Coordinates of C-alpha atoms and ligand atoms in Angstrom, one line a residue:
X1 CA 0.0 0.0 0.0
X2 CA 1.3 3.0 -0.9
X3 CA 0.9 6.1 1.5
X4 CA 3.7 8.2 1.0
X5 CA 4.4 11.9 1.1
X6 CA 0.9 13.1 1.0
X7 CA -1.8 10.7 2.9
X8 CA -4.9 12.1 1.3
X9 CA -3.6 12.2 -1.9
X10 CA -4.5 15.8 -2.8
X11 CA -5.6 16.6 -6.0
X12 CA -3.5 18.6 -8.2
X13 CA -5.6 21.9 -7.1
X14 CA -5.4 21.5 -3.4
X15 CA -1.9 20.4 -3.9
X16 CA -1.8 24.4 -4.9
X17 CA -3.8 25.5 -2.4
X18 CA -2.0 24.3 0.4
X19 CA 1.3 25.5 -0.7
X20 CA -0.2 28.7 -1.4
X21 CA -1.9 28.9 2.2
X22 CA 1.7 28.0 3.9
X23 CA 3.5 30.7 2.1
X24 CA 0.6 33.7 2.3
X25 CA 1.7 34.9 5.6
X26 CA 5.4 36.0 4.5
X27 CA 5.6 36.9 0.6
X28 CA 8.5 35.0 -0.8
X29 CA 10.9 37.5 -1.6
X30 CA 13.4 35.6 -0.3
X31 CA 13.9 32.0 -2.9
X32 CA 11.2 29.6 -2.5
X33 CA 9.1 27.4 -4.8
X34 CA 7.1 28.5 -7.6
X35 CA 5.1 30.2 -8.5
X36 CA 7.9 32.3 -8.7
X37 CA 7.7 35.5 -10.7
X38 CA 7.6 33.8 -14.3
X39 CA 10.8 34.5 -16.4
X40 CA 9.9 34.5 -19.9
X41 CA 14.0 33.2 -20.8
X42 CA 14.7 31.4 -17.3
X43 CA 17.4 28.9 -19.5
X44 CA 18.8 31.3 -22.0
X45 CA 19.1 33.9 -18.9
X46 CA 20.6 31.0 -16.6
X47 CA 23.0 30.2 -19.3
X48 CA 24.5 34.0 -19.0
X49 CA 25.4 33.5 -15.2
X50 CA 27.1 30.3 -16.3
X51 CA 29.1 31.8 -19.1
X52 CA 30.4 34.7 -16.4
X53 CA 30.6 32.6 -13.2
X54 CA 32.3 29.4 -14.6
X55 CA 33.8 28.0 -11.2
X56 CA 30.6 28.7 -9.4
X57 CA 28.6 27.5 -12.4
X58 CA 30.8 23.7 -12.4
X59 CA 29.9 23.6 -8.7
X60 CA 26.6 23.9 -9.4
X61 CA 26.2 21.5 -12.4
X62 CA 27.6 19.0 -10.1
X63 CA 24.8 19.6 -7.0
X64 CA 21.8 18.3 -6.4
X65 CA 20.1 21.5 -6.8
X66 CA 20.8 21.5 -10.4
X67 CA 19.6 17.8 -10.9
X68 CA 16.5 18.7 -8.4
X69 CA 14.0 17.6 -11.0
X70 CA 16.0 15.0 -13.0
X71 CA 17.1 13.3 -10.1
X72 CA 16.3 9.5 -10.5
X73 CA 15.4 9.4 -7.0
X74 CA 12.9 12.4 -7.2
X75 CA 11.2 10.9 -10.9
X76 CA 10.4 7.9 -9.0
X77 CA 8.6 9.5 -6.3
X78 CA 6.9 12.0 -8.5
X79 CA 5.7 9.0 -10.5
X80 CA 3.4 8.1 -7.4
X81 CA 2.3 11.4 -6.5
X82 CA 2.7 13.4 -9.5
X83 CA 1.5 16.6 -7.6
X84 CA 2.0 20.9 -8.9
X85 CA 3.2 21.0 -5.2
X86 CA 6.2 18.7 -5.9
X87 CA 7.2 20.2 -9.2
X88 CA 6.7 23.8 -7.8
X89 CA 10.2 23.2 -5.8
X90 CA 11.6 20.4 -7.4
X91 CA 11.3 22.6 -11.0
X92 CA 10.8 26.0 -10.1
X93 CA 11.5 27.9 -13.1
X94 CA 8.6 26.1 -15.2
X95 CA 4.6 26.1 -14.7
X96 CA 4.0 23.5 -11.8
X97 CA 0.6 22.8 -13.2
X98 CA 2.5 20.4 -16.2
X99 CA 5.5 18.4 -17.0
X100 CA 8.4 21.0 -17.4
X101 CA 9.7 21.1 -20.7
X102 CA 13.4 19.4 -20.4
X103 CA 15.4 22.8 -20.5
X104 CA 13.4 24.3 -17.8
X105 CA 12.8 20.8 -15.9
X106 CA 16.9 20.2 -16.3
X107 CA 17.6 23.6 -14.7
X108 CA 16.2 22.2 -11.6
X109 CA 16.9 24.9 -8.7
X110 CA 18.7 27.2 -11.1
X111 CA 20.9 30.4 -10.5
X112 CA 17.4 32.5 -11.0
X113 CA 15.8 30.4 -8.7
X114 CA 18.2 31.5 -5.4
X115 CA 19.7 35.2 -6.9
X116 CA 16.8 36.2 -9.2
X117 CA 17.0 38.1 -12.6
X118 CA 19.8 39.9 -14.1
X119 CA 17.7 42.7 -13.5
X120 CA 18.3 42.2 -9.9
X121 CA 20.7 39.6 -8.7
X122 CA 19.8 39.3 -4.9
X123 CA 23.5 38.6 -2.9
X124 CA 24.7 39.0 0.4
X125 CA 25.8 42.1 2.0
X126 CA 29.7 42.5 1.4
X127 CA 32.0 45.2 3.6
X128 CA 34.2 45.3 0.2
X129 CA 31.2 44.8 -2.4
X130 CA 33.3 44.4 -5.5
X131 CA 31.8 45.9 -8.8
X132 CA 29.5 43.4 -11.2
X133 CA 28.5 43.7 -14.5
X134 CA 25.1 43.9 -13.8
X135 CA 22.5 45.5 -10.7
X136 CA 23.1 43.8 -7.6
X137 CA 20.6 43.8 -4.4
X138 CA 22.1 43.2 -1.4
X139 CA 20.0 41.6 1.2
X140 CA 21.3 40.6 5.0
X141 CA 18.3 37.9 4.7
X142 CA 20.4 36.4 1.8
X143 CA 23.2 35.4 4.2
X144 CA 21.1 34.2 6.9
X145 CA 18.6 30.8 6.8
X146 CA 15.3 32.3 4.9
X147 CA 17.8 32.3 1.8
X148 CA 16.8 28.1 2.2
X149 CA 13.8 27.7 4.6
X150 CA 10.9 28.5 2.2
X151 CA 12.2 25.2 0.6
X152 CA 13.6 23.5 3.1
X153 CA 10.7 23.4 5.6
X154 CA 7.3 23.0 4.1
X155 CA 3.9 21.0 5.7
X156 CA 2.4 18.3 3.6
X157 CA 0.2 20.1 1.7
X158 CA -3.8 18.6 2.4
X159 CA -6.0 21.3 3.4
X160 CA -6.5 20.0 6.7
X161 CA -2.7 21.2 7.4
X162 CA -3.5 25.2 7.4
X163 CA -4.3 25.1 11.1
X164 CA -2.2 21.9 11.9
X165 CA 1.2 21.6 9.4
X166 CA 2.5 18.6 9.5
X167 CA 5.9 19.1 8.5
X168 CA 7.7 17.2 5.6
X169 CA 10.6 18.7 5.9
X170 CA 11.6 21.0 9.1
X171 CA 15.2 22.0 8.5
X172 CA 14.4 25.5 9.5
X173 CA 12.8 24.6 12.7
X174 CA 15.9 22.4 13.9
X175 CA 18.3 24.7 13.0
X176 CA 16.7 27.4 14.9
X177 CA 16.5 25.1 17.7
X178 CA 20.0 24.0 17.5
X179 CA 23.3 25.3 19.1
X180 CA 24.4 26.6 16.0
X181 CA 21.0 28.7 15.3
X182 CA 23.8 31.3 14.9
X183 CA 25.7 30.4 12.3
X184 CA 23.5 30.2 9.0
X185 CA 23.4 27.3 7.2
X186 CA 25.7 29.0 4.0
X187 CA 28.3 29.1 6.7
X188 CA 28.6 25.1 7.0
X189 CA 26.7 23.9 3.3
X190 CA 28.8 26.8 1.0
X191 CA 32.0 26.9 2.6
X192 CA 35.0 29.1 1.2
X193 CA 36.7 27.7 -1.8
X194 CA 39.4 28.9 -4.6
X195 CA 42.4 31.6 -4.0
X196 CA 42.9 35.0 -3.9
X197 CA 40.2 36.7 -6.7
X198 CA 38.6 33.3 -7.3
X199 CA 37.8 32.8 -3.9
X200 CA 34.0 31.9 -2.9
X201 CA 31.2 30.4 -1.2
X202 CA 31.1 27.0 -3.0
X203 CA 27.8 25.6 -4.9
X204 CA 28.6 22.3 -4.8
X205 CA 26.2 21.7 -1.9
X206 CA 27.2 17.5 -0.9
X207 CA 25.5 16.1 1.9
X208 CA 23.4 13.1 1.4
X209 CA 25.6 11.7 -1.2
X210 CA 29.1 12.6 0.5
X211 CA 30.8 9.8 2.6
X212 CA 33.2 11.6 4.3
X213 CA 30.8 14.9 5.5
X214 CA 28.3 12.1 7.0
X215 CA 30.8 10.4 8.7
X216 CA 32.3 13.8 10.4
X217 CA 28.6 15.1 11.6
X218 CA 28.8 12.5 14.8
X219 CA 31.3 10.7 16.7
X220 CA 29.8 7.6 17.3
X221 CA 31.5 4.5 19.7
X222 CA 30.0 1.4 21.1
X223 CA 30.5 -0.5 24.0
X224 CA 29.1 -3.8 25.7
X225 CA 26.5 -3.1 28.2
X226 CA 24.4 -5.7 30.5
X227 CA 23.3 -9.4 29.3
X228 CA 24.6 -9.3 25.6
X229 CA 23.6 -5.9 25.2
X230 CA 25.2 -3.0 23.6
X231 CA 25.3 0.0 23.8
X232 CA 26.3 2.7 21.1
X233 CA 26.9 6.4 21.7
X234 CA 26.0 8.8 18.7
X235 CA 27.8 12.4 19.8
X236 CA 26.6 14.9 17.1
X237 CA 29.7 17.3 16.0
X238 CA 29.3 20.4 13.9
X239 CA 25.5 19.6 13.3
X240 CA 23.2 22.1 12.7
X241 CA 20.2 20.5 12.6
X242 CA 18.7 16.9 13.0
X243 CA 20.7 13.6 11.9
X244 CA 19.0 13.0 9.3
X245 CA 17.2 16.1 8.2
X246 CA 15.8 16.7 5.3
X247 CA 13.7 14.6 3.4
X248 CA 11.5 12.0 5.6
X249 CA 12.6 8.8 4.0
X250 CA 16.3 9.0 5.6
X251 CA 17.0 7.3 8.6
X252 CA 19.7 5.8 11.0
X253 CA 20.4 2.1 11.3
X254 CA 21.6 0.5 14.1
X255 CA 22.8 -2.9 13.7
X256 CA 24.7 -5.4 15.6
X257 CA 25.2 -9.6 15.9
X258 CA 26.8 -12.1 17.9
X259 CA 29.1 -14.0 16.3
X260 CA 29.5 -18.3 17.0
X261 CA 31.3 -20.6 15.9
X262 CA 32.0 -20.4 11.7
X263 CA 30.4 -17.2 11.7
X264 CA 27.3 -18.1 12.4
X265 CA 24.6 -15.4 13.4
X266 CA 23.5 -16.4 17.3
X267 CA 21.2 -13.2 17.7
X268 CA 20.8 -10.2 15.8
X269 CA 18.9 -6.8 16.5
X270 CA 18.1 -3.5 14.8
X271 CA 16.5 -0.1 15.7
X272 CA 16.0 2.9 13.1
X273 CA 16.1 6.0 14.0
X274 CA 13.7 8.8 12.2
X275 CA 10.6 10.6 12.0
X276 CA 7.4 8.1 12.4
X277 CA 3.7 8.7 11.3
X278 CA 0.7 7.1 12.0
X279 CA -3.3 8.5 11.9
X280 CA -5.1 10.7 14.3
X281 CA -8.0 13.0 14.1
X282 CA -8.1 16.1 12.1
X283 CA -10.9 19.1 13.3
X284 CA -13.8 17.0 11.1
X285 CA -12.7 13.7 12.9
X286 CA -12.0 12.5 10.2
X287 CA -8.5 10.3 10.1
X288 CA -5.4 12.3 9.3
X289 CA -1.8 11.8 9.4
X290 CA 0.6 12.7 12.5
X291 CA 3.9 12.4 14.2
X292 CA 3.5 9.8 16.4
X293 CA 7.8 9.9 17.2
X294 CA 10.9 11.6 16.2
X295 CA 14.0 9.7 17.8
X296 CA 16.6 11.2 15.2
X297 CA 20.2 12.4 16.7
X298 CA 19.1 15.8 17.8
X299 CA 22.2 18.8 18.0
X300 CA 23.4 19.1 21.1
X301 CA 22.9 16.1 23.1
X302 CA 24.4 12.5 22.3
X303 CA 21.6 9.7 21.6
X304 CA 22.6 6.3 23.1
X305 CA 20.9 3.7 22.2
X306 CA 21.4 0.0 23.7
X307 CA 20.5 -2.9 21.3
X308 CA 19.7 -6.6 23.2
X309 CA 21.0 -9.5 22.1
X310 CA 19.8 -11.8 24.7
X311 CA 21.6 -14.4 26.6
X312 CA 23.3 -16.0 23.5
X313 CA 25.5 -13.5 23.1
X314 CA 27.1 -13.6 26.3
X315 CA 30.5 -15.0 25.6
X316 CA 30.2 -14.4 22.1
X317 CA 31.7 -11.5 20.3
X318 CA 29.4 -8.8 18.8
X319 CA 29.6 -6.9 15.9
X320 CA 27.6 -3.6 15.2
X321 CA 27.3 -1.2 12.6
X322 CA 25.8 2.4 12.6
X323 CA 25.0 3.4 9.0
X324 CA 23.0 6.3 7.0
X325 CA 20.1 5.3 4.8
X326 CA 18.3 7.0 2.2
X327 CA 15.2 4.7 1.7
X328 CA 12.3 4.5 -1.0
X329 CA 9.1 2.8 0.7
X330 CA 7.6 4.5 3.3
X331 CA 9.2 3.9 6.7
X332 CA 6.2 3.4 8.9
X333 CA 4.9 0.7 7.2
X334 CA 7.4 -1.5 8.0
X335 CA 10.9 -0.6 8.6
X336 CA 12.4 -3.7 7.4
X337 CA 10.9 -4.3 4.3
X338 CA 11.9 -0.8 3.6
X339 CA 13.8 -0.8 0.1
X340 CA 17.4 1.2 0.7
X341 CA 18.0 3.4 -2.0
X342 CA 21.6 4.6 -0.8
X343 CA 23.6 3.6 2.1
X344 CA 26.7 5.2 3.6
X345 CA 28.4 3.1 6.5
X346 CA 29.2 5.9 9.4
X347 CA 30.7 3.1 12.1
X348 CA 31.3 -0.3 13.0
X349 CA 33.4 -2.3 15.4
X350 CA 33.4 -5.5 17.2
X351 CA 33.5 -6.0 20.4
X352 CA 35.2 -9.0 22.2
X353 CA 33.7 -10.8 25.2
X354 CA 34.6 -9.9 28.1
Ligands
LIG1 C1 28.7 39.6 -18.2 C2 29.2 38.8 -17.1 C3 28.2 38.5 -15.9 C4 26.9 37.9 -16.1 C5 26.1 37.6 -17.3 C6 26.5 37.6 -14.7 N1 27.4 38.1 -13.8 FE1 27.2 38.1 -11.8 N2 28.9 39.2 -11.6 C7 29.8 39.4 -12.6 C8 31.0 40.1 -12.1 C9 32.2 40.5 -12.9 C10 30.7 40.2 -10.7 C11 31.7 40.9 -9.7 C12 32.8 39.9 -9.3 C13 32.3 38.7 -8.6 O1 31.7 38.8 -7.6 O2 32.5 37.6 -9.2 C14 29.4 39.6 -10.5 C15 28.8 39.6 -9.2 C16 27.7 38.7 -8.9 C17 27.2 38.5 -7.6 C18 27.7 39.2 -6.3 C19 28.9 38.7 -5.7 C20 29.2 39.5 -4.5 O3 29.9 40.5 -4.6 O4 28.6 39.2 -3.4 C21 26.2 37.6 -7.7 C22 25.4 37.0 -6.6 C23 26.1 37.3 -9.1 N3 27.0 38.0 -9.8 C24 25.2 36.4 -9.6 C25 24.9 36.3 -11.0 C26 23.7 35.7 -11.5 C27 22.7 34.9 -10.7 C28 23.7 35.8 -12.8 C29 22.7 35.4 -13.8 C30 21.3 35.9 -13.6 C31 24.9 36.6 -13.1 N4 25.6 36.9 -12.0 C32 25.3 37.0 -14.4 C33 29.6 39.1 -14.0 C34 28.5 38.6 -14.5
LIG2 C1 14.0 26.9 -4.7 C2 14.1 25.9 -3.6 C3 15.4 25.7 -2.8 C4 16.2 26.7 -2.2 C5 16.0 28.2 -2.2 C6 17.3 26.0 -1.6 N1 17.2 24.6 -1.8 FE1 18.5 23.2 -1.2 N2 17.4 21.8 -2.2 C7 16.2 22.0 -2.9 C8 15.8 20.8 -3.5 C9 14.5 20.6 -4.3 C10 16.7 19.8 -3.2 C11 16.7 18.3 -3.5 C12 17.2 18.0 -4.8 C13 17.0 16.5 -5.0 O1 17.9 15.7 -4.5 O2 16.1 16.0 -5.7 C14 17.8 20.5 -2.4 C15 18.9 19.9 -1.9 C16 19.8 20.5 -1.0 C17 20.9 19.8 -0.4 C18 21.4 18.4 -0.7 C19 20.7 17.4 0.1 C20 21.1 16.0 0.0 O3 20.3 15.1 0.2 O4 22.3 15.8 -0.2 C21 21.5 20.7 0.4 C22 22.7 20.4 1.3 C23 20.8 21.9 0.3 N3 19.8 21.7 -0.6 C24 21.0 23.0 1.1 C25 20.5 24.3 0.8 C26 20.9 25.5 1.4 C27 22.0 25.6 2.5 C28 20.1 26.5 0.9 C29 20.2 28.0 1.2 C30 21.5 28.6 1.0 C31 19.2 25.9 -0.1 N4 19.5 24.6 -0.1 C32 18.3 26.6 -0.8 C33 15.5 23.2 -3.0 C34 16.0 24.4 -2.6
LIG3 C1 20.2 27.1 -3.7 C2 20.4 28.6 -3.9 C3 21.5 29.0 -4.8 C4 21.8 28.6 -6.1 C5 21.0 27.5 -6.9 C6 22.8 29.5 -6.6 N1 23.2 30.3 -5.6 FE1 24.7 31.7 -5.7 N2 24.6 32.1 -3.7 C7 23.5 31.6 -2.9 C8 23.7 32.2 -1.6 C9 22.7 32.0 -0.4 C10 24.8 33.0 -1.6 C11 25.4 33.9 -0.5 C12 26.0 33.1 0.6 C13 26.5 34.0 1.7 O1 27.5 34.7 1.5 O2 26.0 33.9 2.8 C14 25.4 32.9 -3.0 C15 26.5 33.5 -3.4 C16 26.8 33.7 -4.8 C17 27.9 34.5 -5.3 C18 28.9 35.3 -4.5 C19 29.9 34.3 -4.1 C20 31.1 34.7 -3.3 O3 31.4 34.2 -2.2 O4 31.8 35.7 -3.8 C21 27.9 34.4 -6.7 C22 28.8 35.1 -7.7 C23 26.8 33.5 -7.0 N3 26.2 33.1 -5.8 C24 26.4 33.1 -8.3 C25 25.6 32.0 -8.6 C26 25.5 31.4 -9.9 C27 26.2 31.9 -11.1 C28 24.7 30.4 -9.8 C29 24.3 29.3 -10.8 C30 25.4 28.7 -11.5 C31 24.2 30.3 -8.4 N4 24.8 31.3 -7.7 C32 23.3 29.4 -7.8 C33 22.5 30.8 -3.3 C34 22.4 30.1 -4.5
LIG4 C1 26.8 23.6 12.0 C2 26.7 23.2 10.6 C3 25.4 23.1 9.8 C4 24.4 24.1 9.7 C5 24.4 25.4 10.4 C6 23.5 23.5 8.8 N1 23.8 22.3 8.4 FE1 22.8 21.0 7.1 N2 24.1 19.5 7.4 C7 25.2 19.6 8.2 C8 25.9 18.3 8.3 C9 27.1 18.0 9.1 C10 25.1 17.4 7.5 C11 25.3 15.9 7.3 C12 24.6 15.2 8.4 C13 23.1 15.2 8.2 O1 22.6 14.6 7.2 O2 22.3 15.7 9.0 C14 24.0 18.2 6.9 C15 23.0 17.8 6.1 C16 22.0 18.5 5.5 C17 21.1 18.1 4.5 C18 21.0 16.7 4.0 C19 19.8 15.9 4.4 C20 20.1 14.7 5.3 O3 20.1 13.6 4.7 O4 20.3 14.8 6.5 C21 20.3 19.1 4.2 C22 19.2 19.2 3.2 C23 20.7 20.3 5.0 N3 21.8 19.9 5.8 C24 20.2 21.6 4.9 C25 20.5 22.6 5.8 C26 19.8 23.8 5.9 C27 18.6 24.2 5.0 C28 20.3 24.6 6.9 C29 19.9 25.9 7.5 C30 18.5 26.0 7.9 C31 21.4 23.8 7.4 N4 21.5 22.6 6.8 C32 22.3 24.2 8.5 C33 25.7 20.7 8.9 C34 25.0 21.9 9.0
LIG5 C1 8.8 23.3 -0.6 C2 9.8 22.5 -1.4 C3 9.5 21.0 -1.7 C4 8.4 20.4 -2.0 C5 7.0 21.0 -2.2 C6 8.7 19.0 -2.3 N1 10.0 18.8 -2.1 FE1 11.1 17.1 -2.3 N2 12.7 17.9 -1.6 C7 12.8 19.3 -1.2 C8 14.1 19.5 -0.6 C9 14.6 20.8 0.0 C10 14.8 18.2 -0.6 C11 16.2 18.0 -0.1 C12 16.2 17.4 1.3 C13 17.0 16.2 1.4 O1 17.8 15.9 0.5 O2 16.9 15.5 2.4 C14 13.9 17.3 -1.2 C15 14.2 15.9 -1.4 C16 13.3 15.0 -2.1 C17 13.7 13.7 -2.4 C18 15.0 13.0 -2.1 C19 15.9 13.2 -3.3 C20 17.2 12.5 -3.3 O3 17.8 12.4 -4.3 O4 17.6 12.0 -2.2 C21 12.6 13.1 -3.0 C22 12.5 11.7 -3.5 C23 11.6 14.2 -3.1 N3 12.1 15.3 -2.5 C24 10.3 14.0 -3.6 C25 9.3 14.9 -3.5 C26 7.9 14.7 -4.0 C27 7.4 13.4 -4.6 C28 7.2 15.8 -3.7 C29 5.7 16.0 -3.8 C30 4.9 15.1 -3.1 C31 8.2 16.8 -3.1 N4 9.4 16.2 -3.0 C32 7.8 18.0 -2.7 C33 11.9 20.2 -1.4 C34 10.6 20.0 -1.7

C-alpha cells in the first residue's frame, strides 16, 4: 500500500492551495518554490550567469540542486504522486501545473531560482562589495537561513494542514532550535573555496551523497552493556540540525550480531532511527496523518541507544554497525521491508567478550 508523502492524496488543485496557504503569511521575496515570478528566458538567462561565473557554475552543475527535478530518485517518487506542489520546488523555473519542458525541468533549482534576474541579482551584504556587470541587491536575509527555509521546511500540503502543518521537511525549525541557530546554514553547506580573486562560497552543496561529510557530523563508539547488550553512543559534531534532516525517507540504522562458531549469526537486533507517522483525528474527525515519534540524533545532546542480544551473546563476540540510509518505501509501514536506496556506513566495530 502506498501512502507516502501526501496521505490524502490531494488533488492537483489542493496540492496548490496548500502551498499557497503555507506561504501567504510572508511573501516570498526571499527564494522559495514556484510560483515564482515567471521569467519569460529562465534557460537562456541561466545560461548567461554560467558563461560569467564558470567556477561557481561547475559547482553547481555537479549539486543536487541543479539535478533537483531530474534526479532519479525524485522521478520515482513524483511518479506516485505526481503533484503541482512537488514540481513547484523540485522545478521552479517552469509552470508546476504540467510536466516542465526538459530545459526548464533540467535547470532544476537554477541560478534565477536563489539570486533572481539579471535585472536584480539578490546577494549578500559585502563590507568590500566588489563591482559586477550587472544590478546587484544586497539583502542581509540572503546570508542568513530564509535564503533556504521557504524550501527546506514546508507542511504536507492537504488542506487540513492550514491550522495543523505537519511538516515534511523542518530544516528551518531544527536549525533554529539548534546550538548553531547562529551560524546560518551557508556558513557550513557553502563553505569558502578557490584563492585570492577566485575565492567563494562553493555551490557544490554534498550532503546526502558525501561519505566523508556524513561520517564527520557525529562521533559515534559502542561498548558492551548488561546481558549481551550494547550500547552505542552517537555524539553529534558540527550539526546544525537533526541527523537525518531533510527529506522524511532517511534514517539511522543501528545494527549489531553475535558471532558463534563459523560465523554463524547467534542473535541479531536492529533499531532505526527517524521521523514516524501514524493516523489521528483532524478538526472533522476524520483520520489524518501525524507524528507519532521523532528519535533522530538531535544537536546538542548525544543519543545512546542499547540494542539486546539476549543471553546468547554472552560469551560471544558482537559486531555492530551504525550506517545512514536514504530509503524508497515508506518507513512506517514496516521498517524492514523498507527498500534502501543509498547507504553510507558511518561506524562499526566488534567487540570481544569480556
Ligand atoms: C557579463 C558577465 C556576468 C553575467 C552575465 C552575470 N554576472 Fe554576476 N557578476 C559578474 C561580475 C564581474 C561580478 C563581480 C565579481 C564577482 O563577484 O564575481 C558579479 C557579481 C555577482 C554577484 C555578487 C557577488 C558579490 O559580490 O557578493 C552575484 C550574486 C552574481 N554576480 C550572480 C549572478 C547571477 C545569478 C547571474 C545570472 C542571472 C549573473 N551573476 C550574471 C559578472 C556577470
Ligand atoms: C528553490 C528551492 C530551494 C532553495 C531556495 C534551496 N534549496 Fe536546497 N534543495 C532544494 C531541493 C528541491 C533539493 C533536492 C534535490 C534532489 O535531490 O532532488 C535540495 C537539496 C539540497 C541539499 C542536498 C541534500 C542532500 O540530500 O544531499 C543541500 C545540502 C541543500 N539543498 C542546502 C540548501 C541551502 C543551505 C540553501 C540555502 C543557501 C538551499 N538549499 C536553498 C531546494 C532548494
Ligand atoms: C540554492 C540557492 C542558490 C543557487 C542555486 C545558486 N546560488 Fe549563488 N549564492 C547563494 C547564496 C545563499 C549565496 C550567498 C552566501 C553567503 O554569502 O551567505 C550565494 C553567493 C553567490 C555569489 C557570491 C559568491 C562569493 O562568495 O563571492 C555568486 C557570484 C553567486 N552566488 C552566483 C551564482 C550562480 C552563477 C549560480 C548558478 C550557476 C548560483 N549562484 C546558484 C545561493 C544560491
Ligand atoms: C553547523 C553546521 C550546519 C548548519 C548550520 C546547517 N547544516 Fe545542514 N548539514 C550539516 C551536516 C554535518 C550534514 C550531514 C549530516 C546530516 O545529514 O544531517 C548536513 C546535512 C544537511 C542536509 C542533507 C539531508 C540529510 O540527509 O540529512 C540538508 C538538506 C541540509 N543539511 C540543509 C541545511 C539547511 C537548510 C540549513 C539551515 C536551515 C542547514 N543545513 C544548516 C551541517 C550543518
Ligand atoms: C517546498 C519544497 C519542496 C516540495 C513541495 C517537495 N520537495 Fe522534495 N525535496 C525538497 C528538498 C529541499 C529536498 C532535499 C532534502 C534532502 O535531500 O533531504 C527534497 C528531497 C526530495 C527527495 C529525495 C531526493 C534524493 O535524491 O535524495 C525526493 C524523492 C523528493 N524530495 C520527492 C518529492 C515529492 C514526490 C514531492 C511532492 C509530493 C516533493 N518532493 C515536494 C523540497 C521540496
Amino acid at each position: 500500500m502506498i501512502s507516502g508523502r501526501i496521505v490524502l492524496l490531494a488533488t492537483l488543485a489542493s496540492g496548490l492551495f496548500g502551498l499557497a496557504a503555507a506561504q501567504s503569511a510572508e511573501p516570498p521575496r526571499m527564494p522559495g518554490p514556484a510560483p515564482v515570478p515567471r521569467r519569460a528566458h529562465a534557460a537562456e538567462e541561466n545560461t548567461r550567469c554560467e558563461g560569467c561565473h564558470a567556477d561557481i557554475a561547475a559547482e553547481w552543475r555537479a549539486s543536487l540542486h541543479k539535478k533537483a527535478h531530474d534526479d532519479p530518485a525524485y522521478q520515482r517518487a513524483l511518479a506516485i504522486e505526481p503533484l503541482p506542489f512537488c514540481r513547484g520546488c523540485h522545478a521552479p523555473e517552469a509552470d508546476p501545473m504540467r510536466d516542465p519542458p526538459p530545459e526548464l525541468g533540467s535547470l532544476g533549482v537554477a541560478c534565477t531560482s536563489c539570486h533572481g534576474d539579471l535585472a536584480h541579482v539578490l546577494a549578500a551584504p559585502r563590507e568590500t562589495p566588489r563591482s559586477a556587470l550587472h544590478p546587484v541587491a544586497r539583502d542581509a536575509a540572503f546570508a542568513s537561513a530564509s535564503a533556504c527555509a521557504h524550501c527546506h521546511e514546508f507542511s504536507f500540503p492537504d488542506p487540513d494542514r492550514r491550522f495543523a502543518p505537519l511538516f515534511m521537511q523542518s530544516t528551518a525549525s531544527e536549525h533554529r532550535a539548534s546550538p548553531f541557530a547562529g551560524q546560518s546554514c551557508a556558513e557550513c553547506h557553502m563553505p569558502l573555496v578557490g584563492e585570492g580573486a577566485s575565492k567563494h562560497r562553493s555551490h557544490r552543496f554534498p550532503a546526502s551523497r558525501d561519505p566523508a561529510l556524513l561520517r564527520a557530523s557525529a562521533r559515534i563508539t559502542a561498548s558492551r552493556g548488561g546481558t549481551g547488550a550494547v550500547v552505542v553512543r552517537i555524539e553529534p559534531l558540527a550539526l546544525g540540525h537533526a541527523f537525518p534532516t531533510g527529506d522524511l525517507f532517511r534514517r539511522l540504522a543501528i545494527r549489531a550480531e553475535a558471532v558463534g562458531p563459523e560465523q554463524s549469526v547467534l542473535s541479531e537486533n536492529v533499531r532505526y532511527l527517524s521521523r514516524r507517522f501514524g493516523r489521528g483525528k483532524g478538526r472533522d474527525g476524520r483520520s489524518i496523518k501525524v507524528l507519532t515519534g521523532d528519535d533522530r540524533v538531535m544537536p546538542g545532546a548525544p543519543t545512546v541507544v542499547t540494542l539486546s542480544l539476549g543471553e546468547k551473546a554472552e560469551g560471544a563476540p558482537i559486531l555492530w554497525q551504525v550506517a545512514y540510509e536514504r530509503v524508497e518505501h515508506p518507513i512506517e509501514e514496516d521498517s524492514d521491508q523498507a527498500v534502501v536506496e543509498g547507504e553510507v556506513v558511518l561506524a562499526e566495530g566488534t567487540l570481544v567478550p569480556p
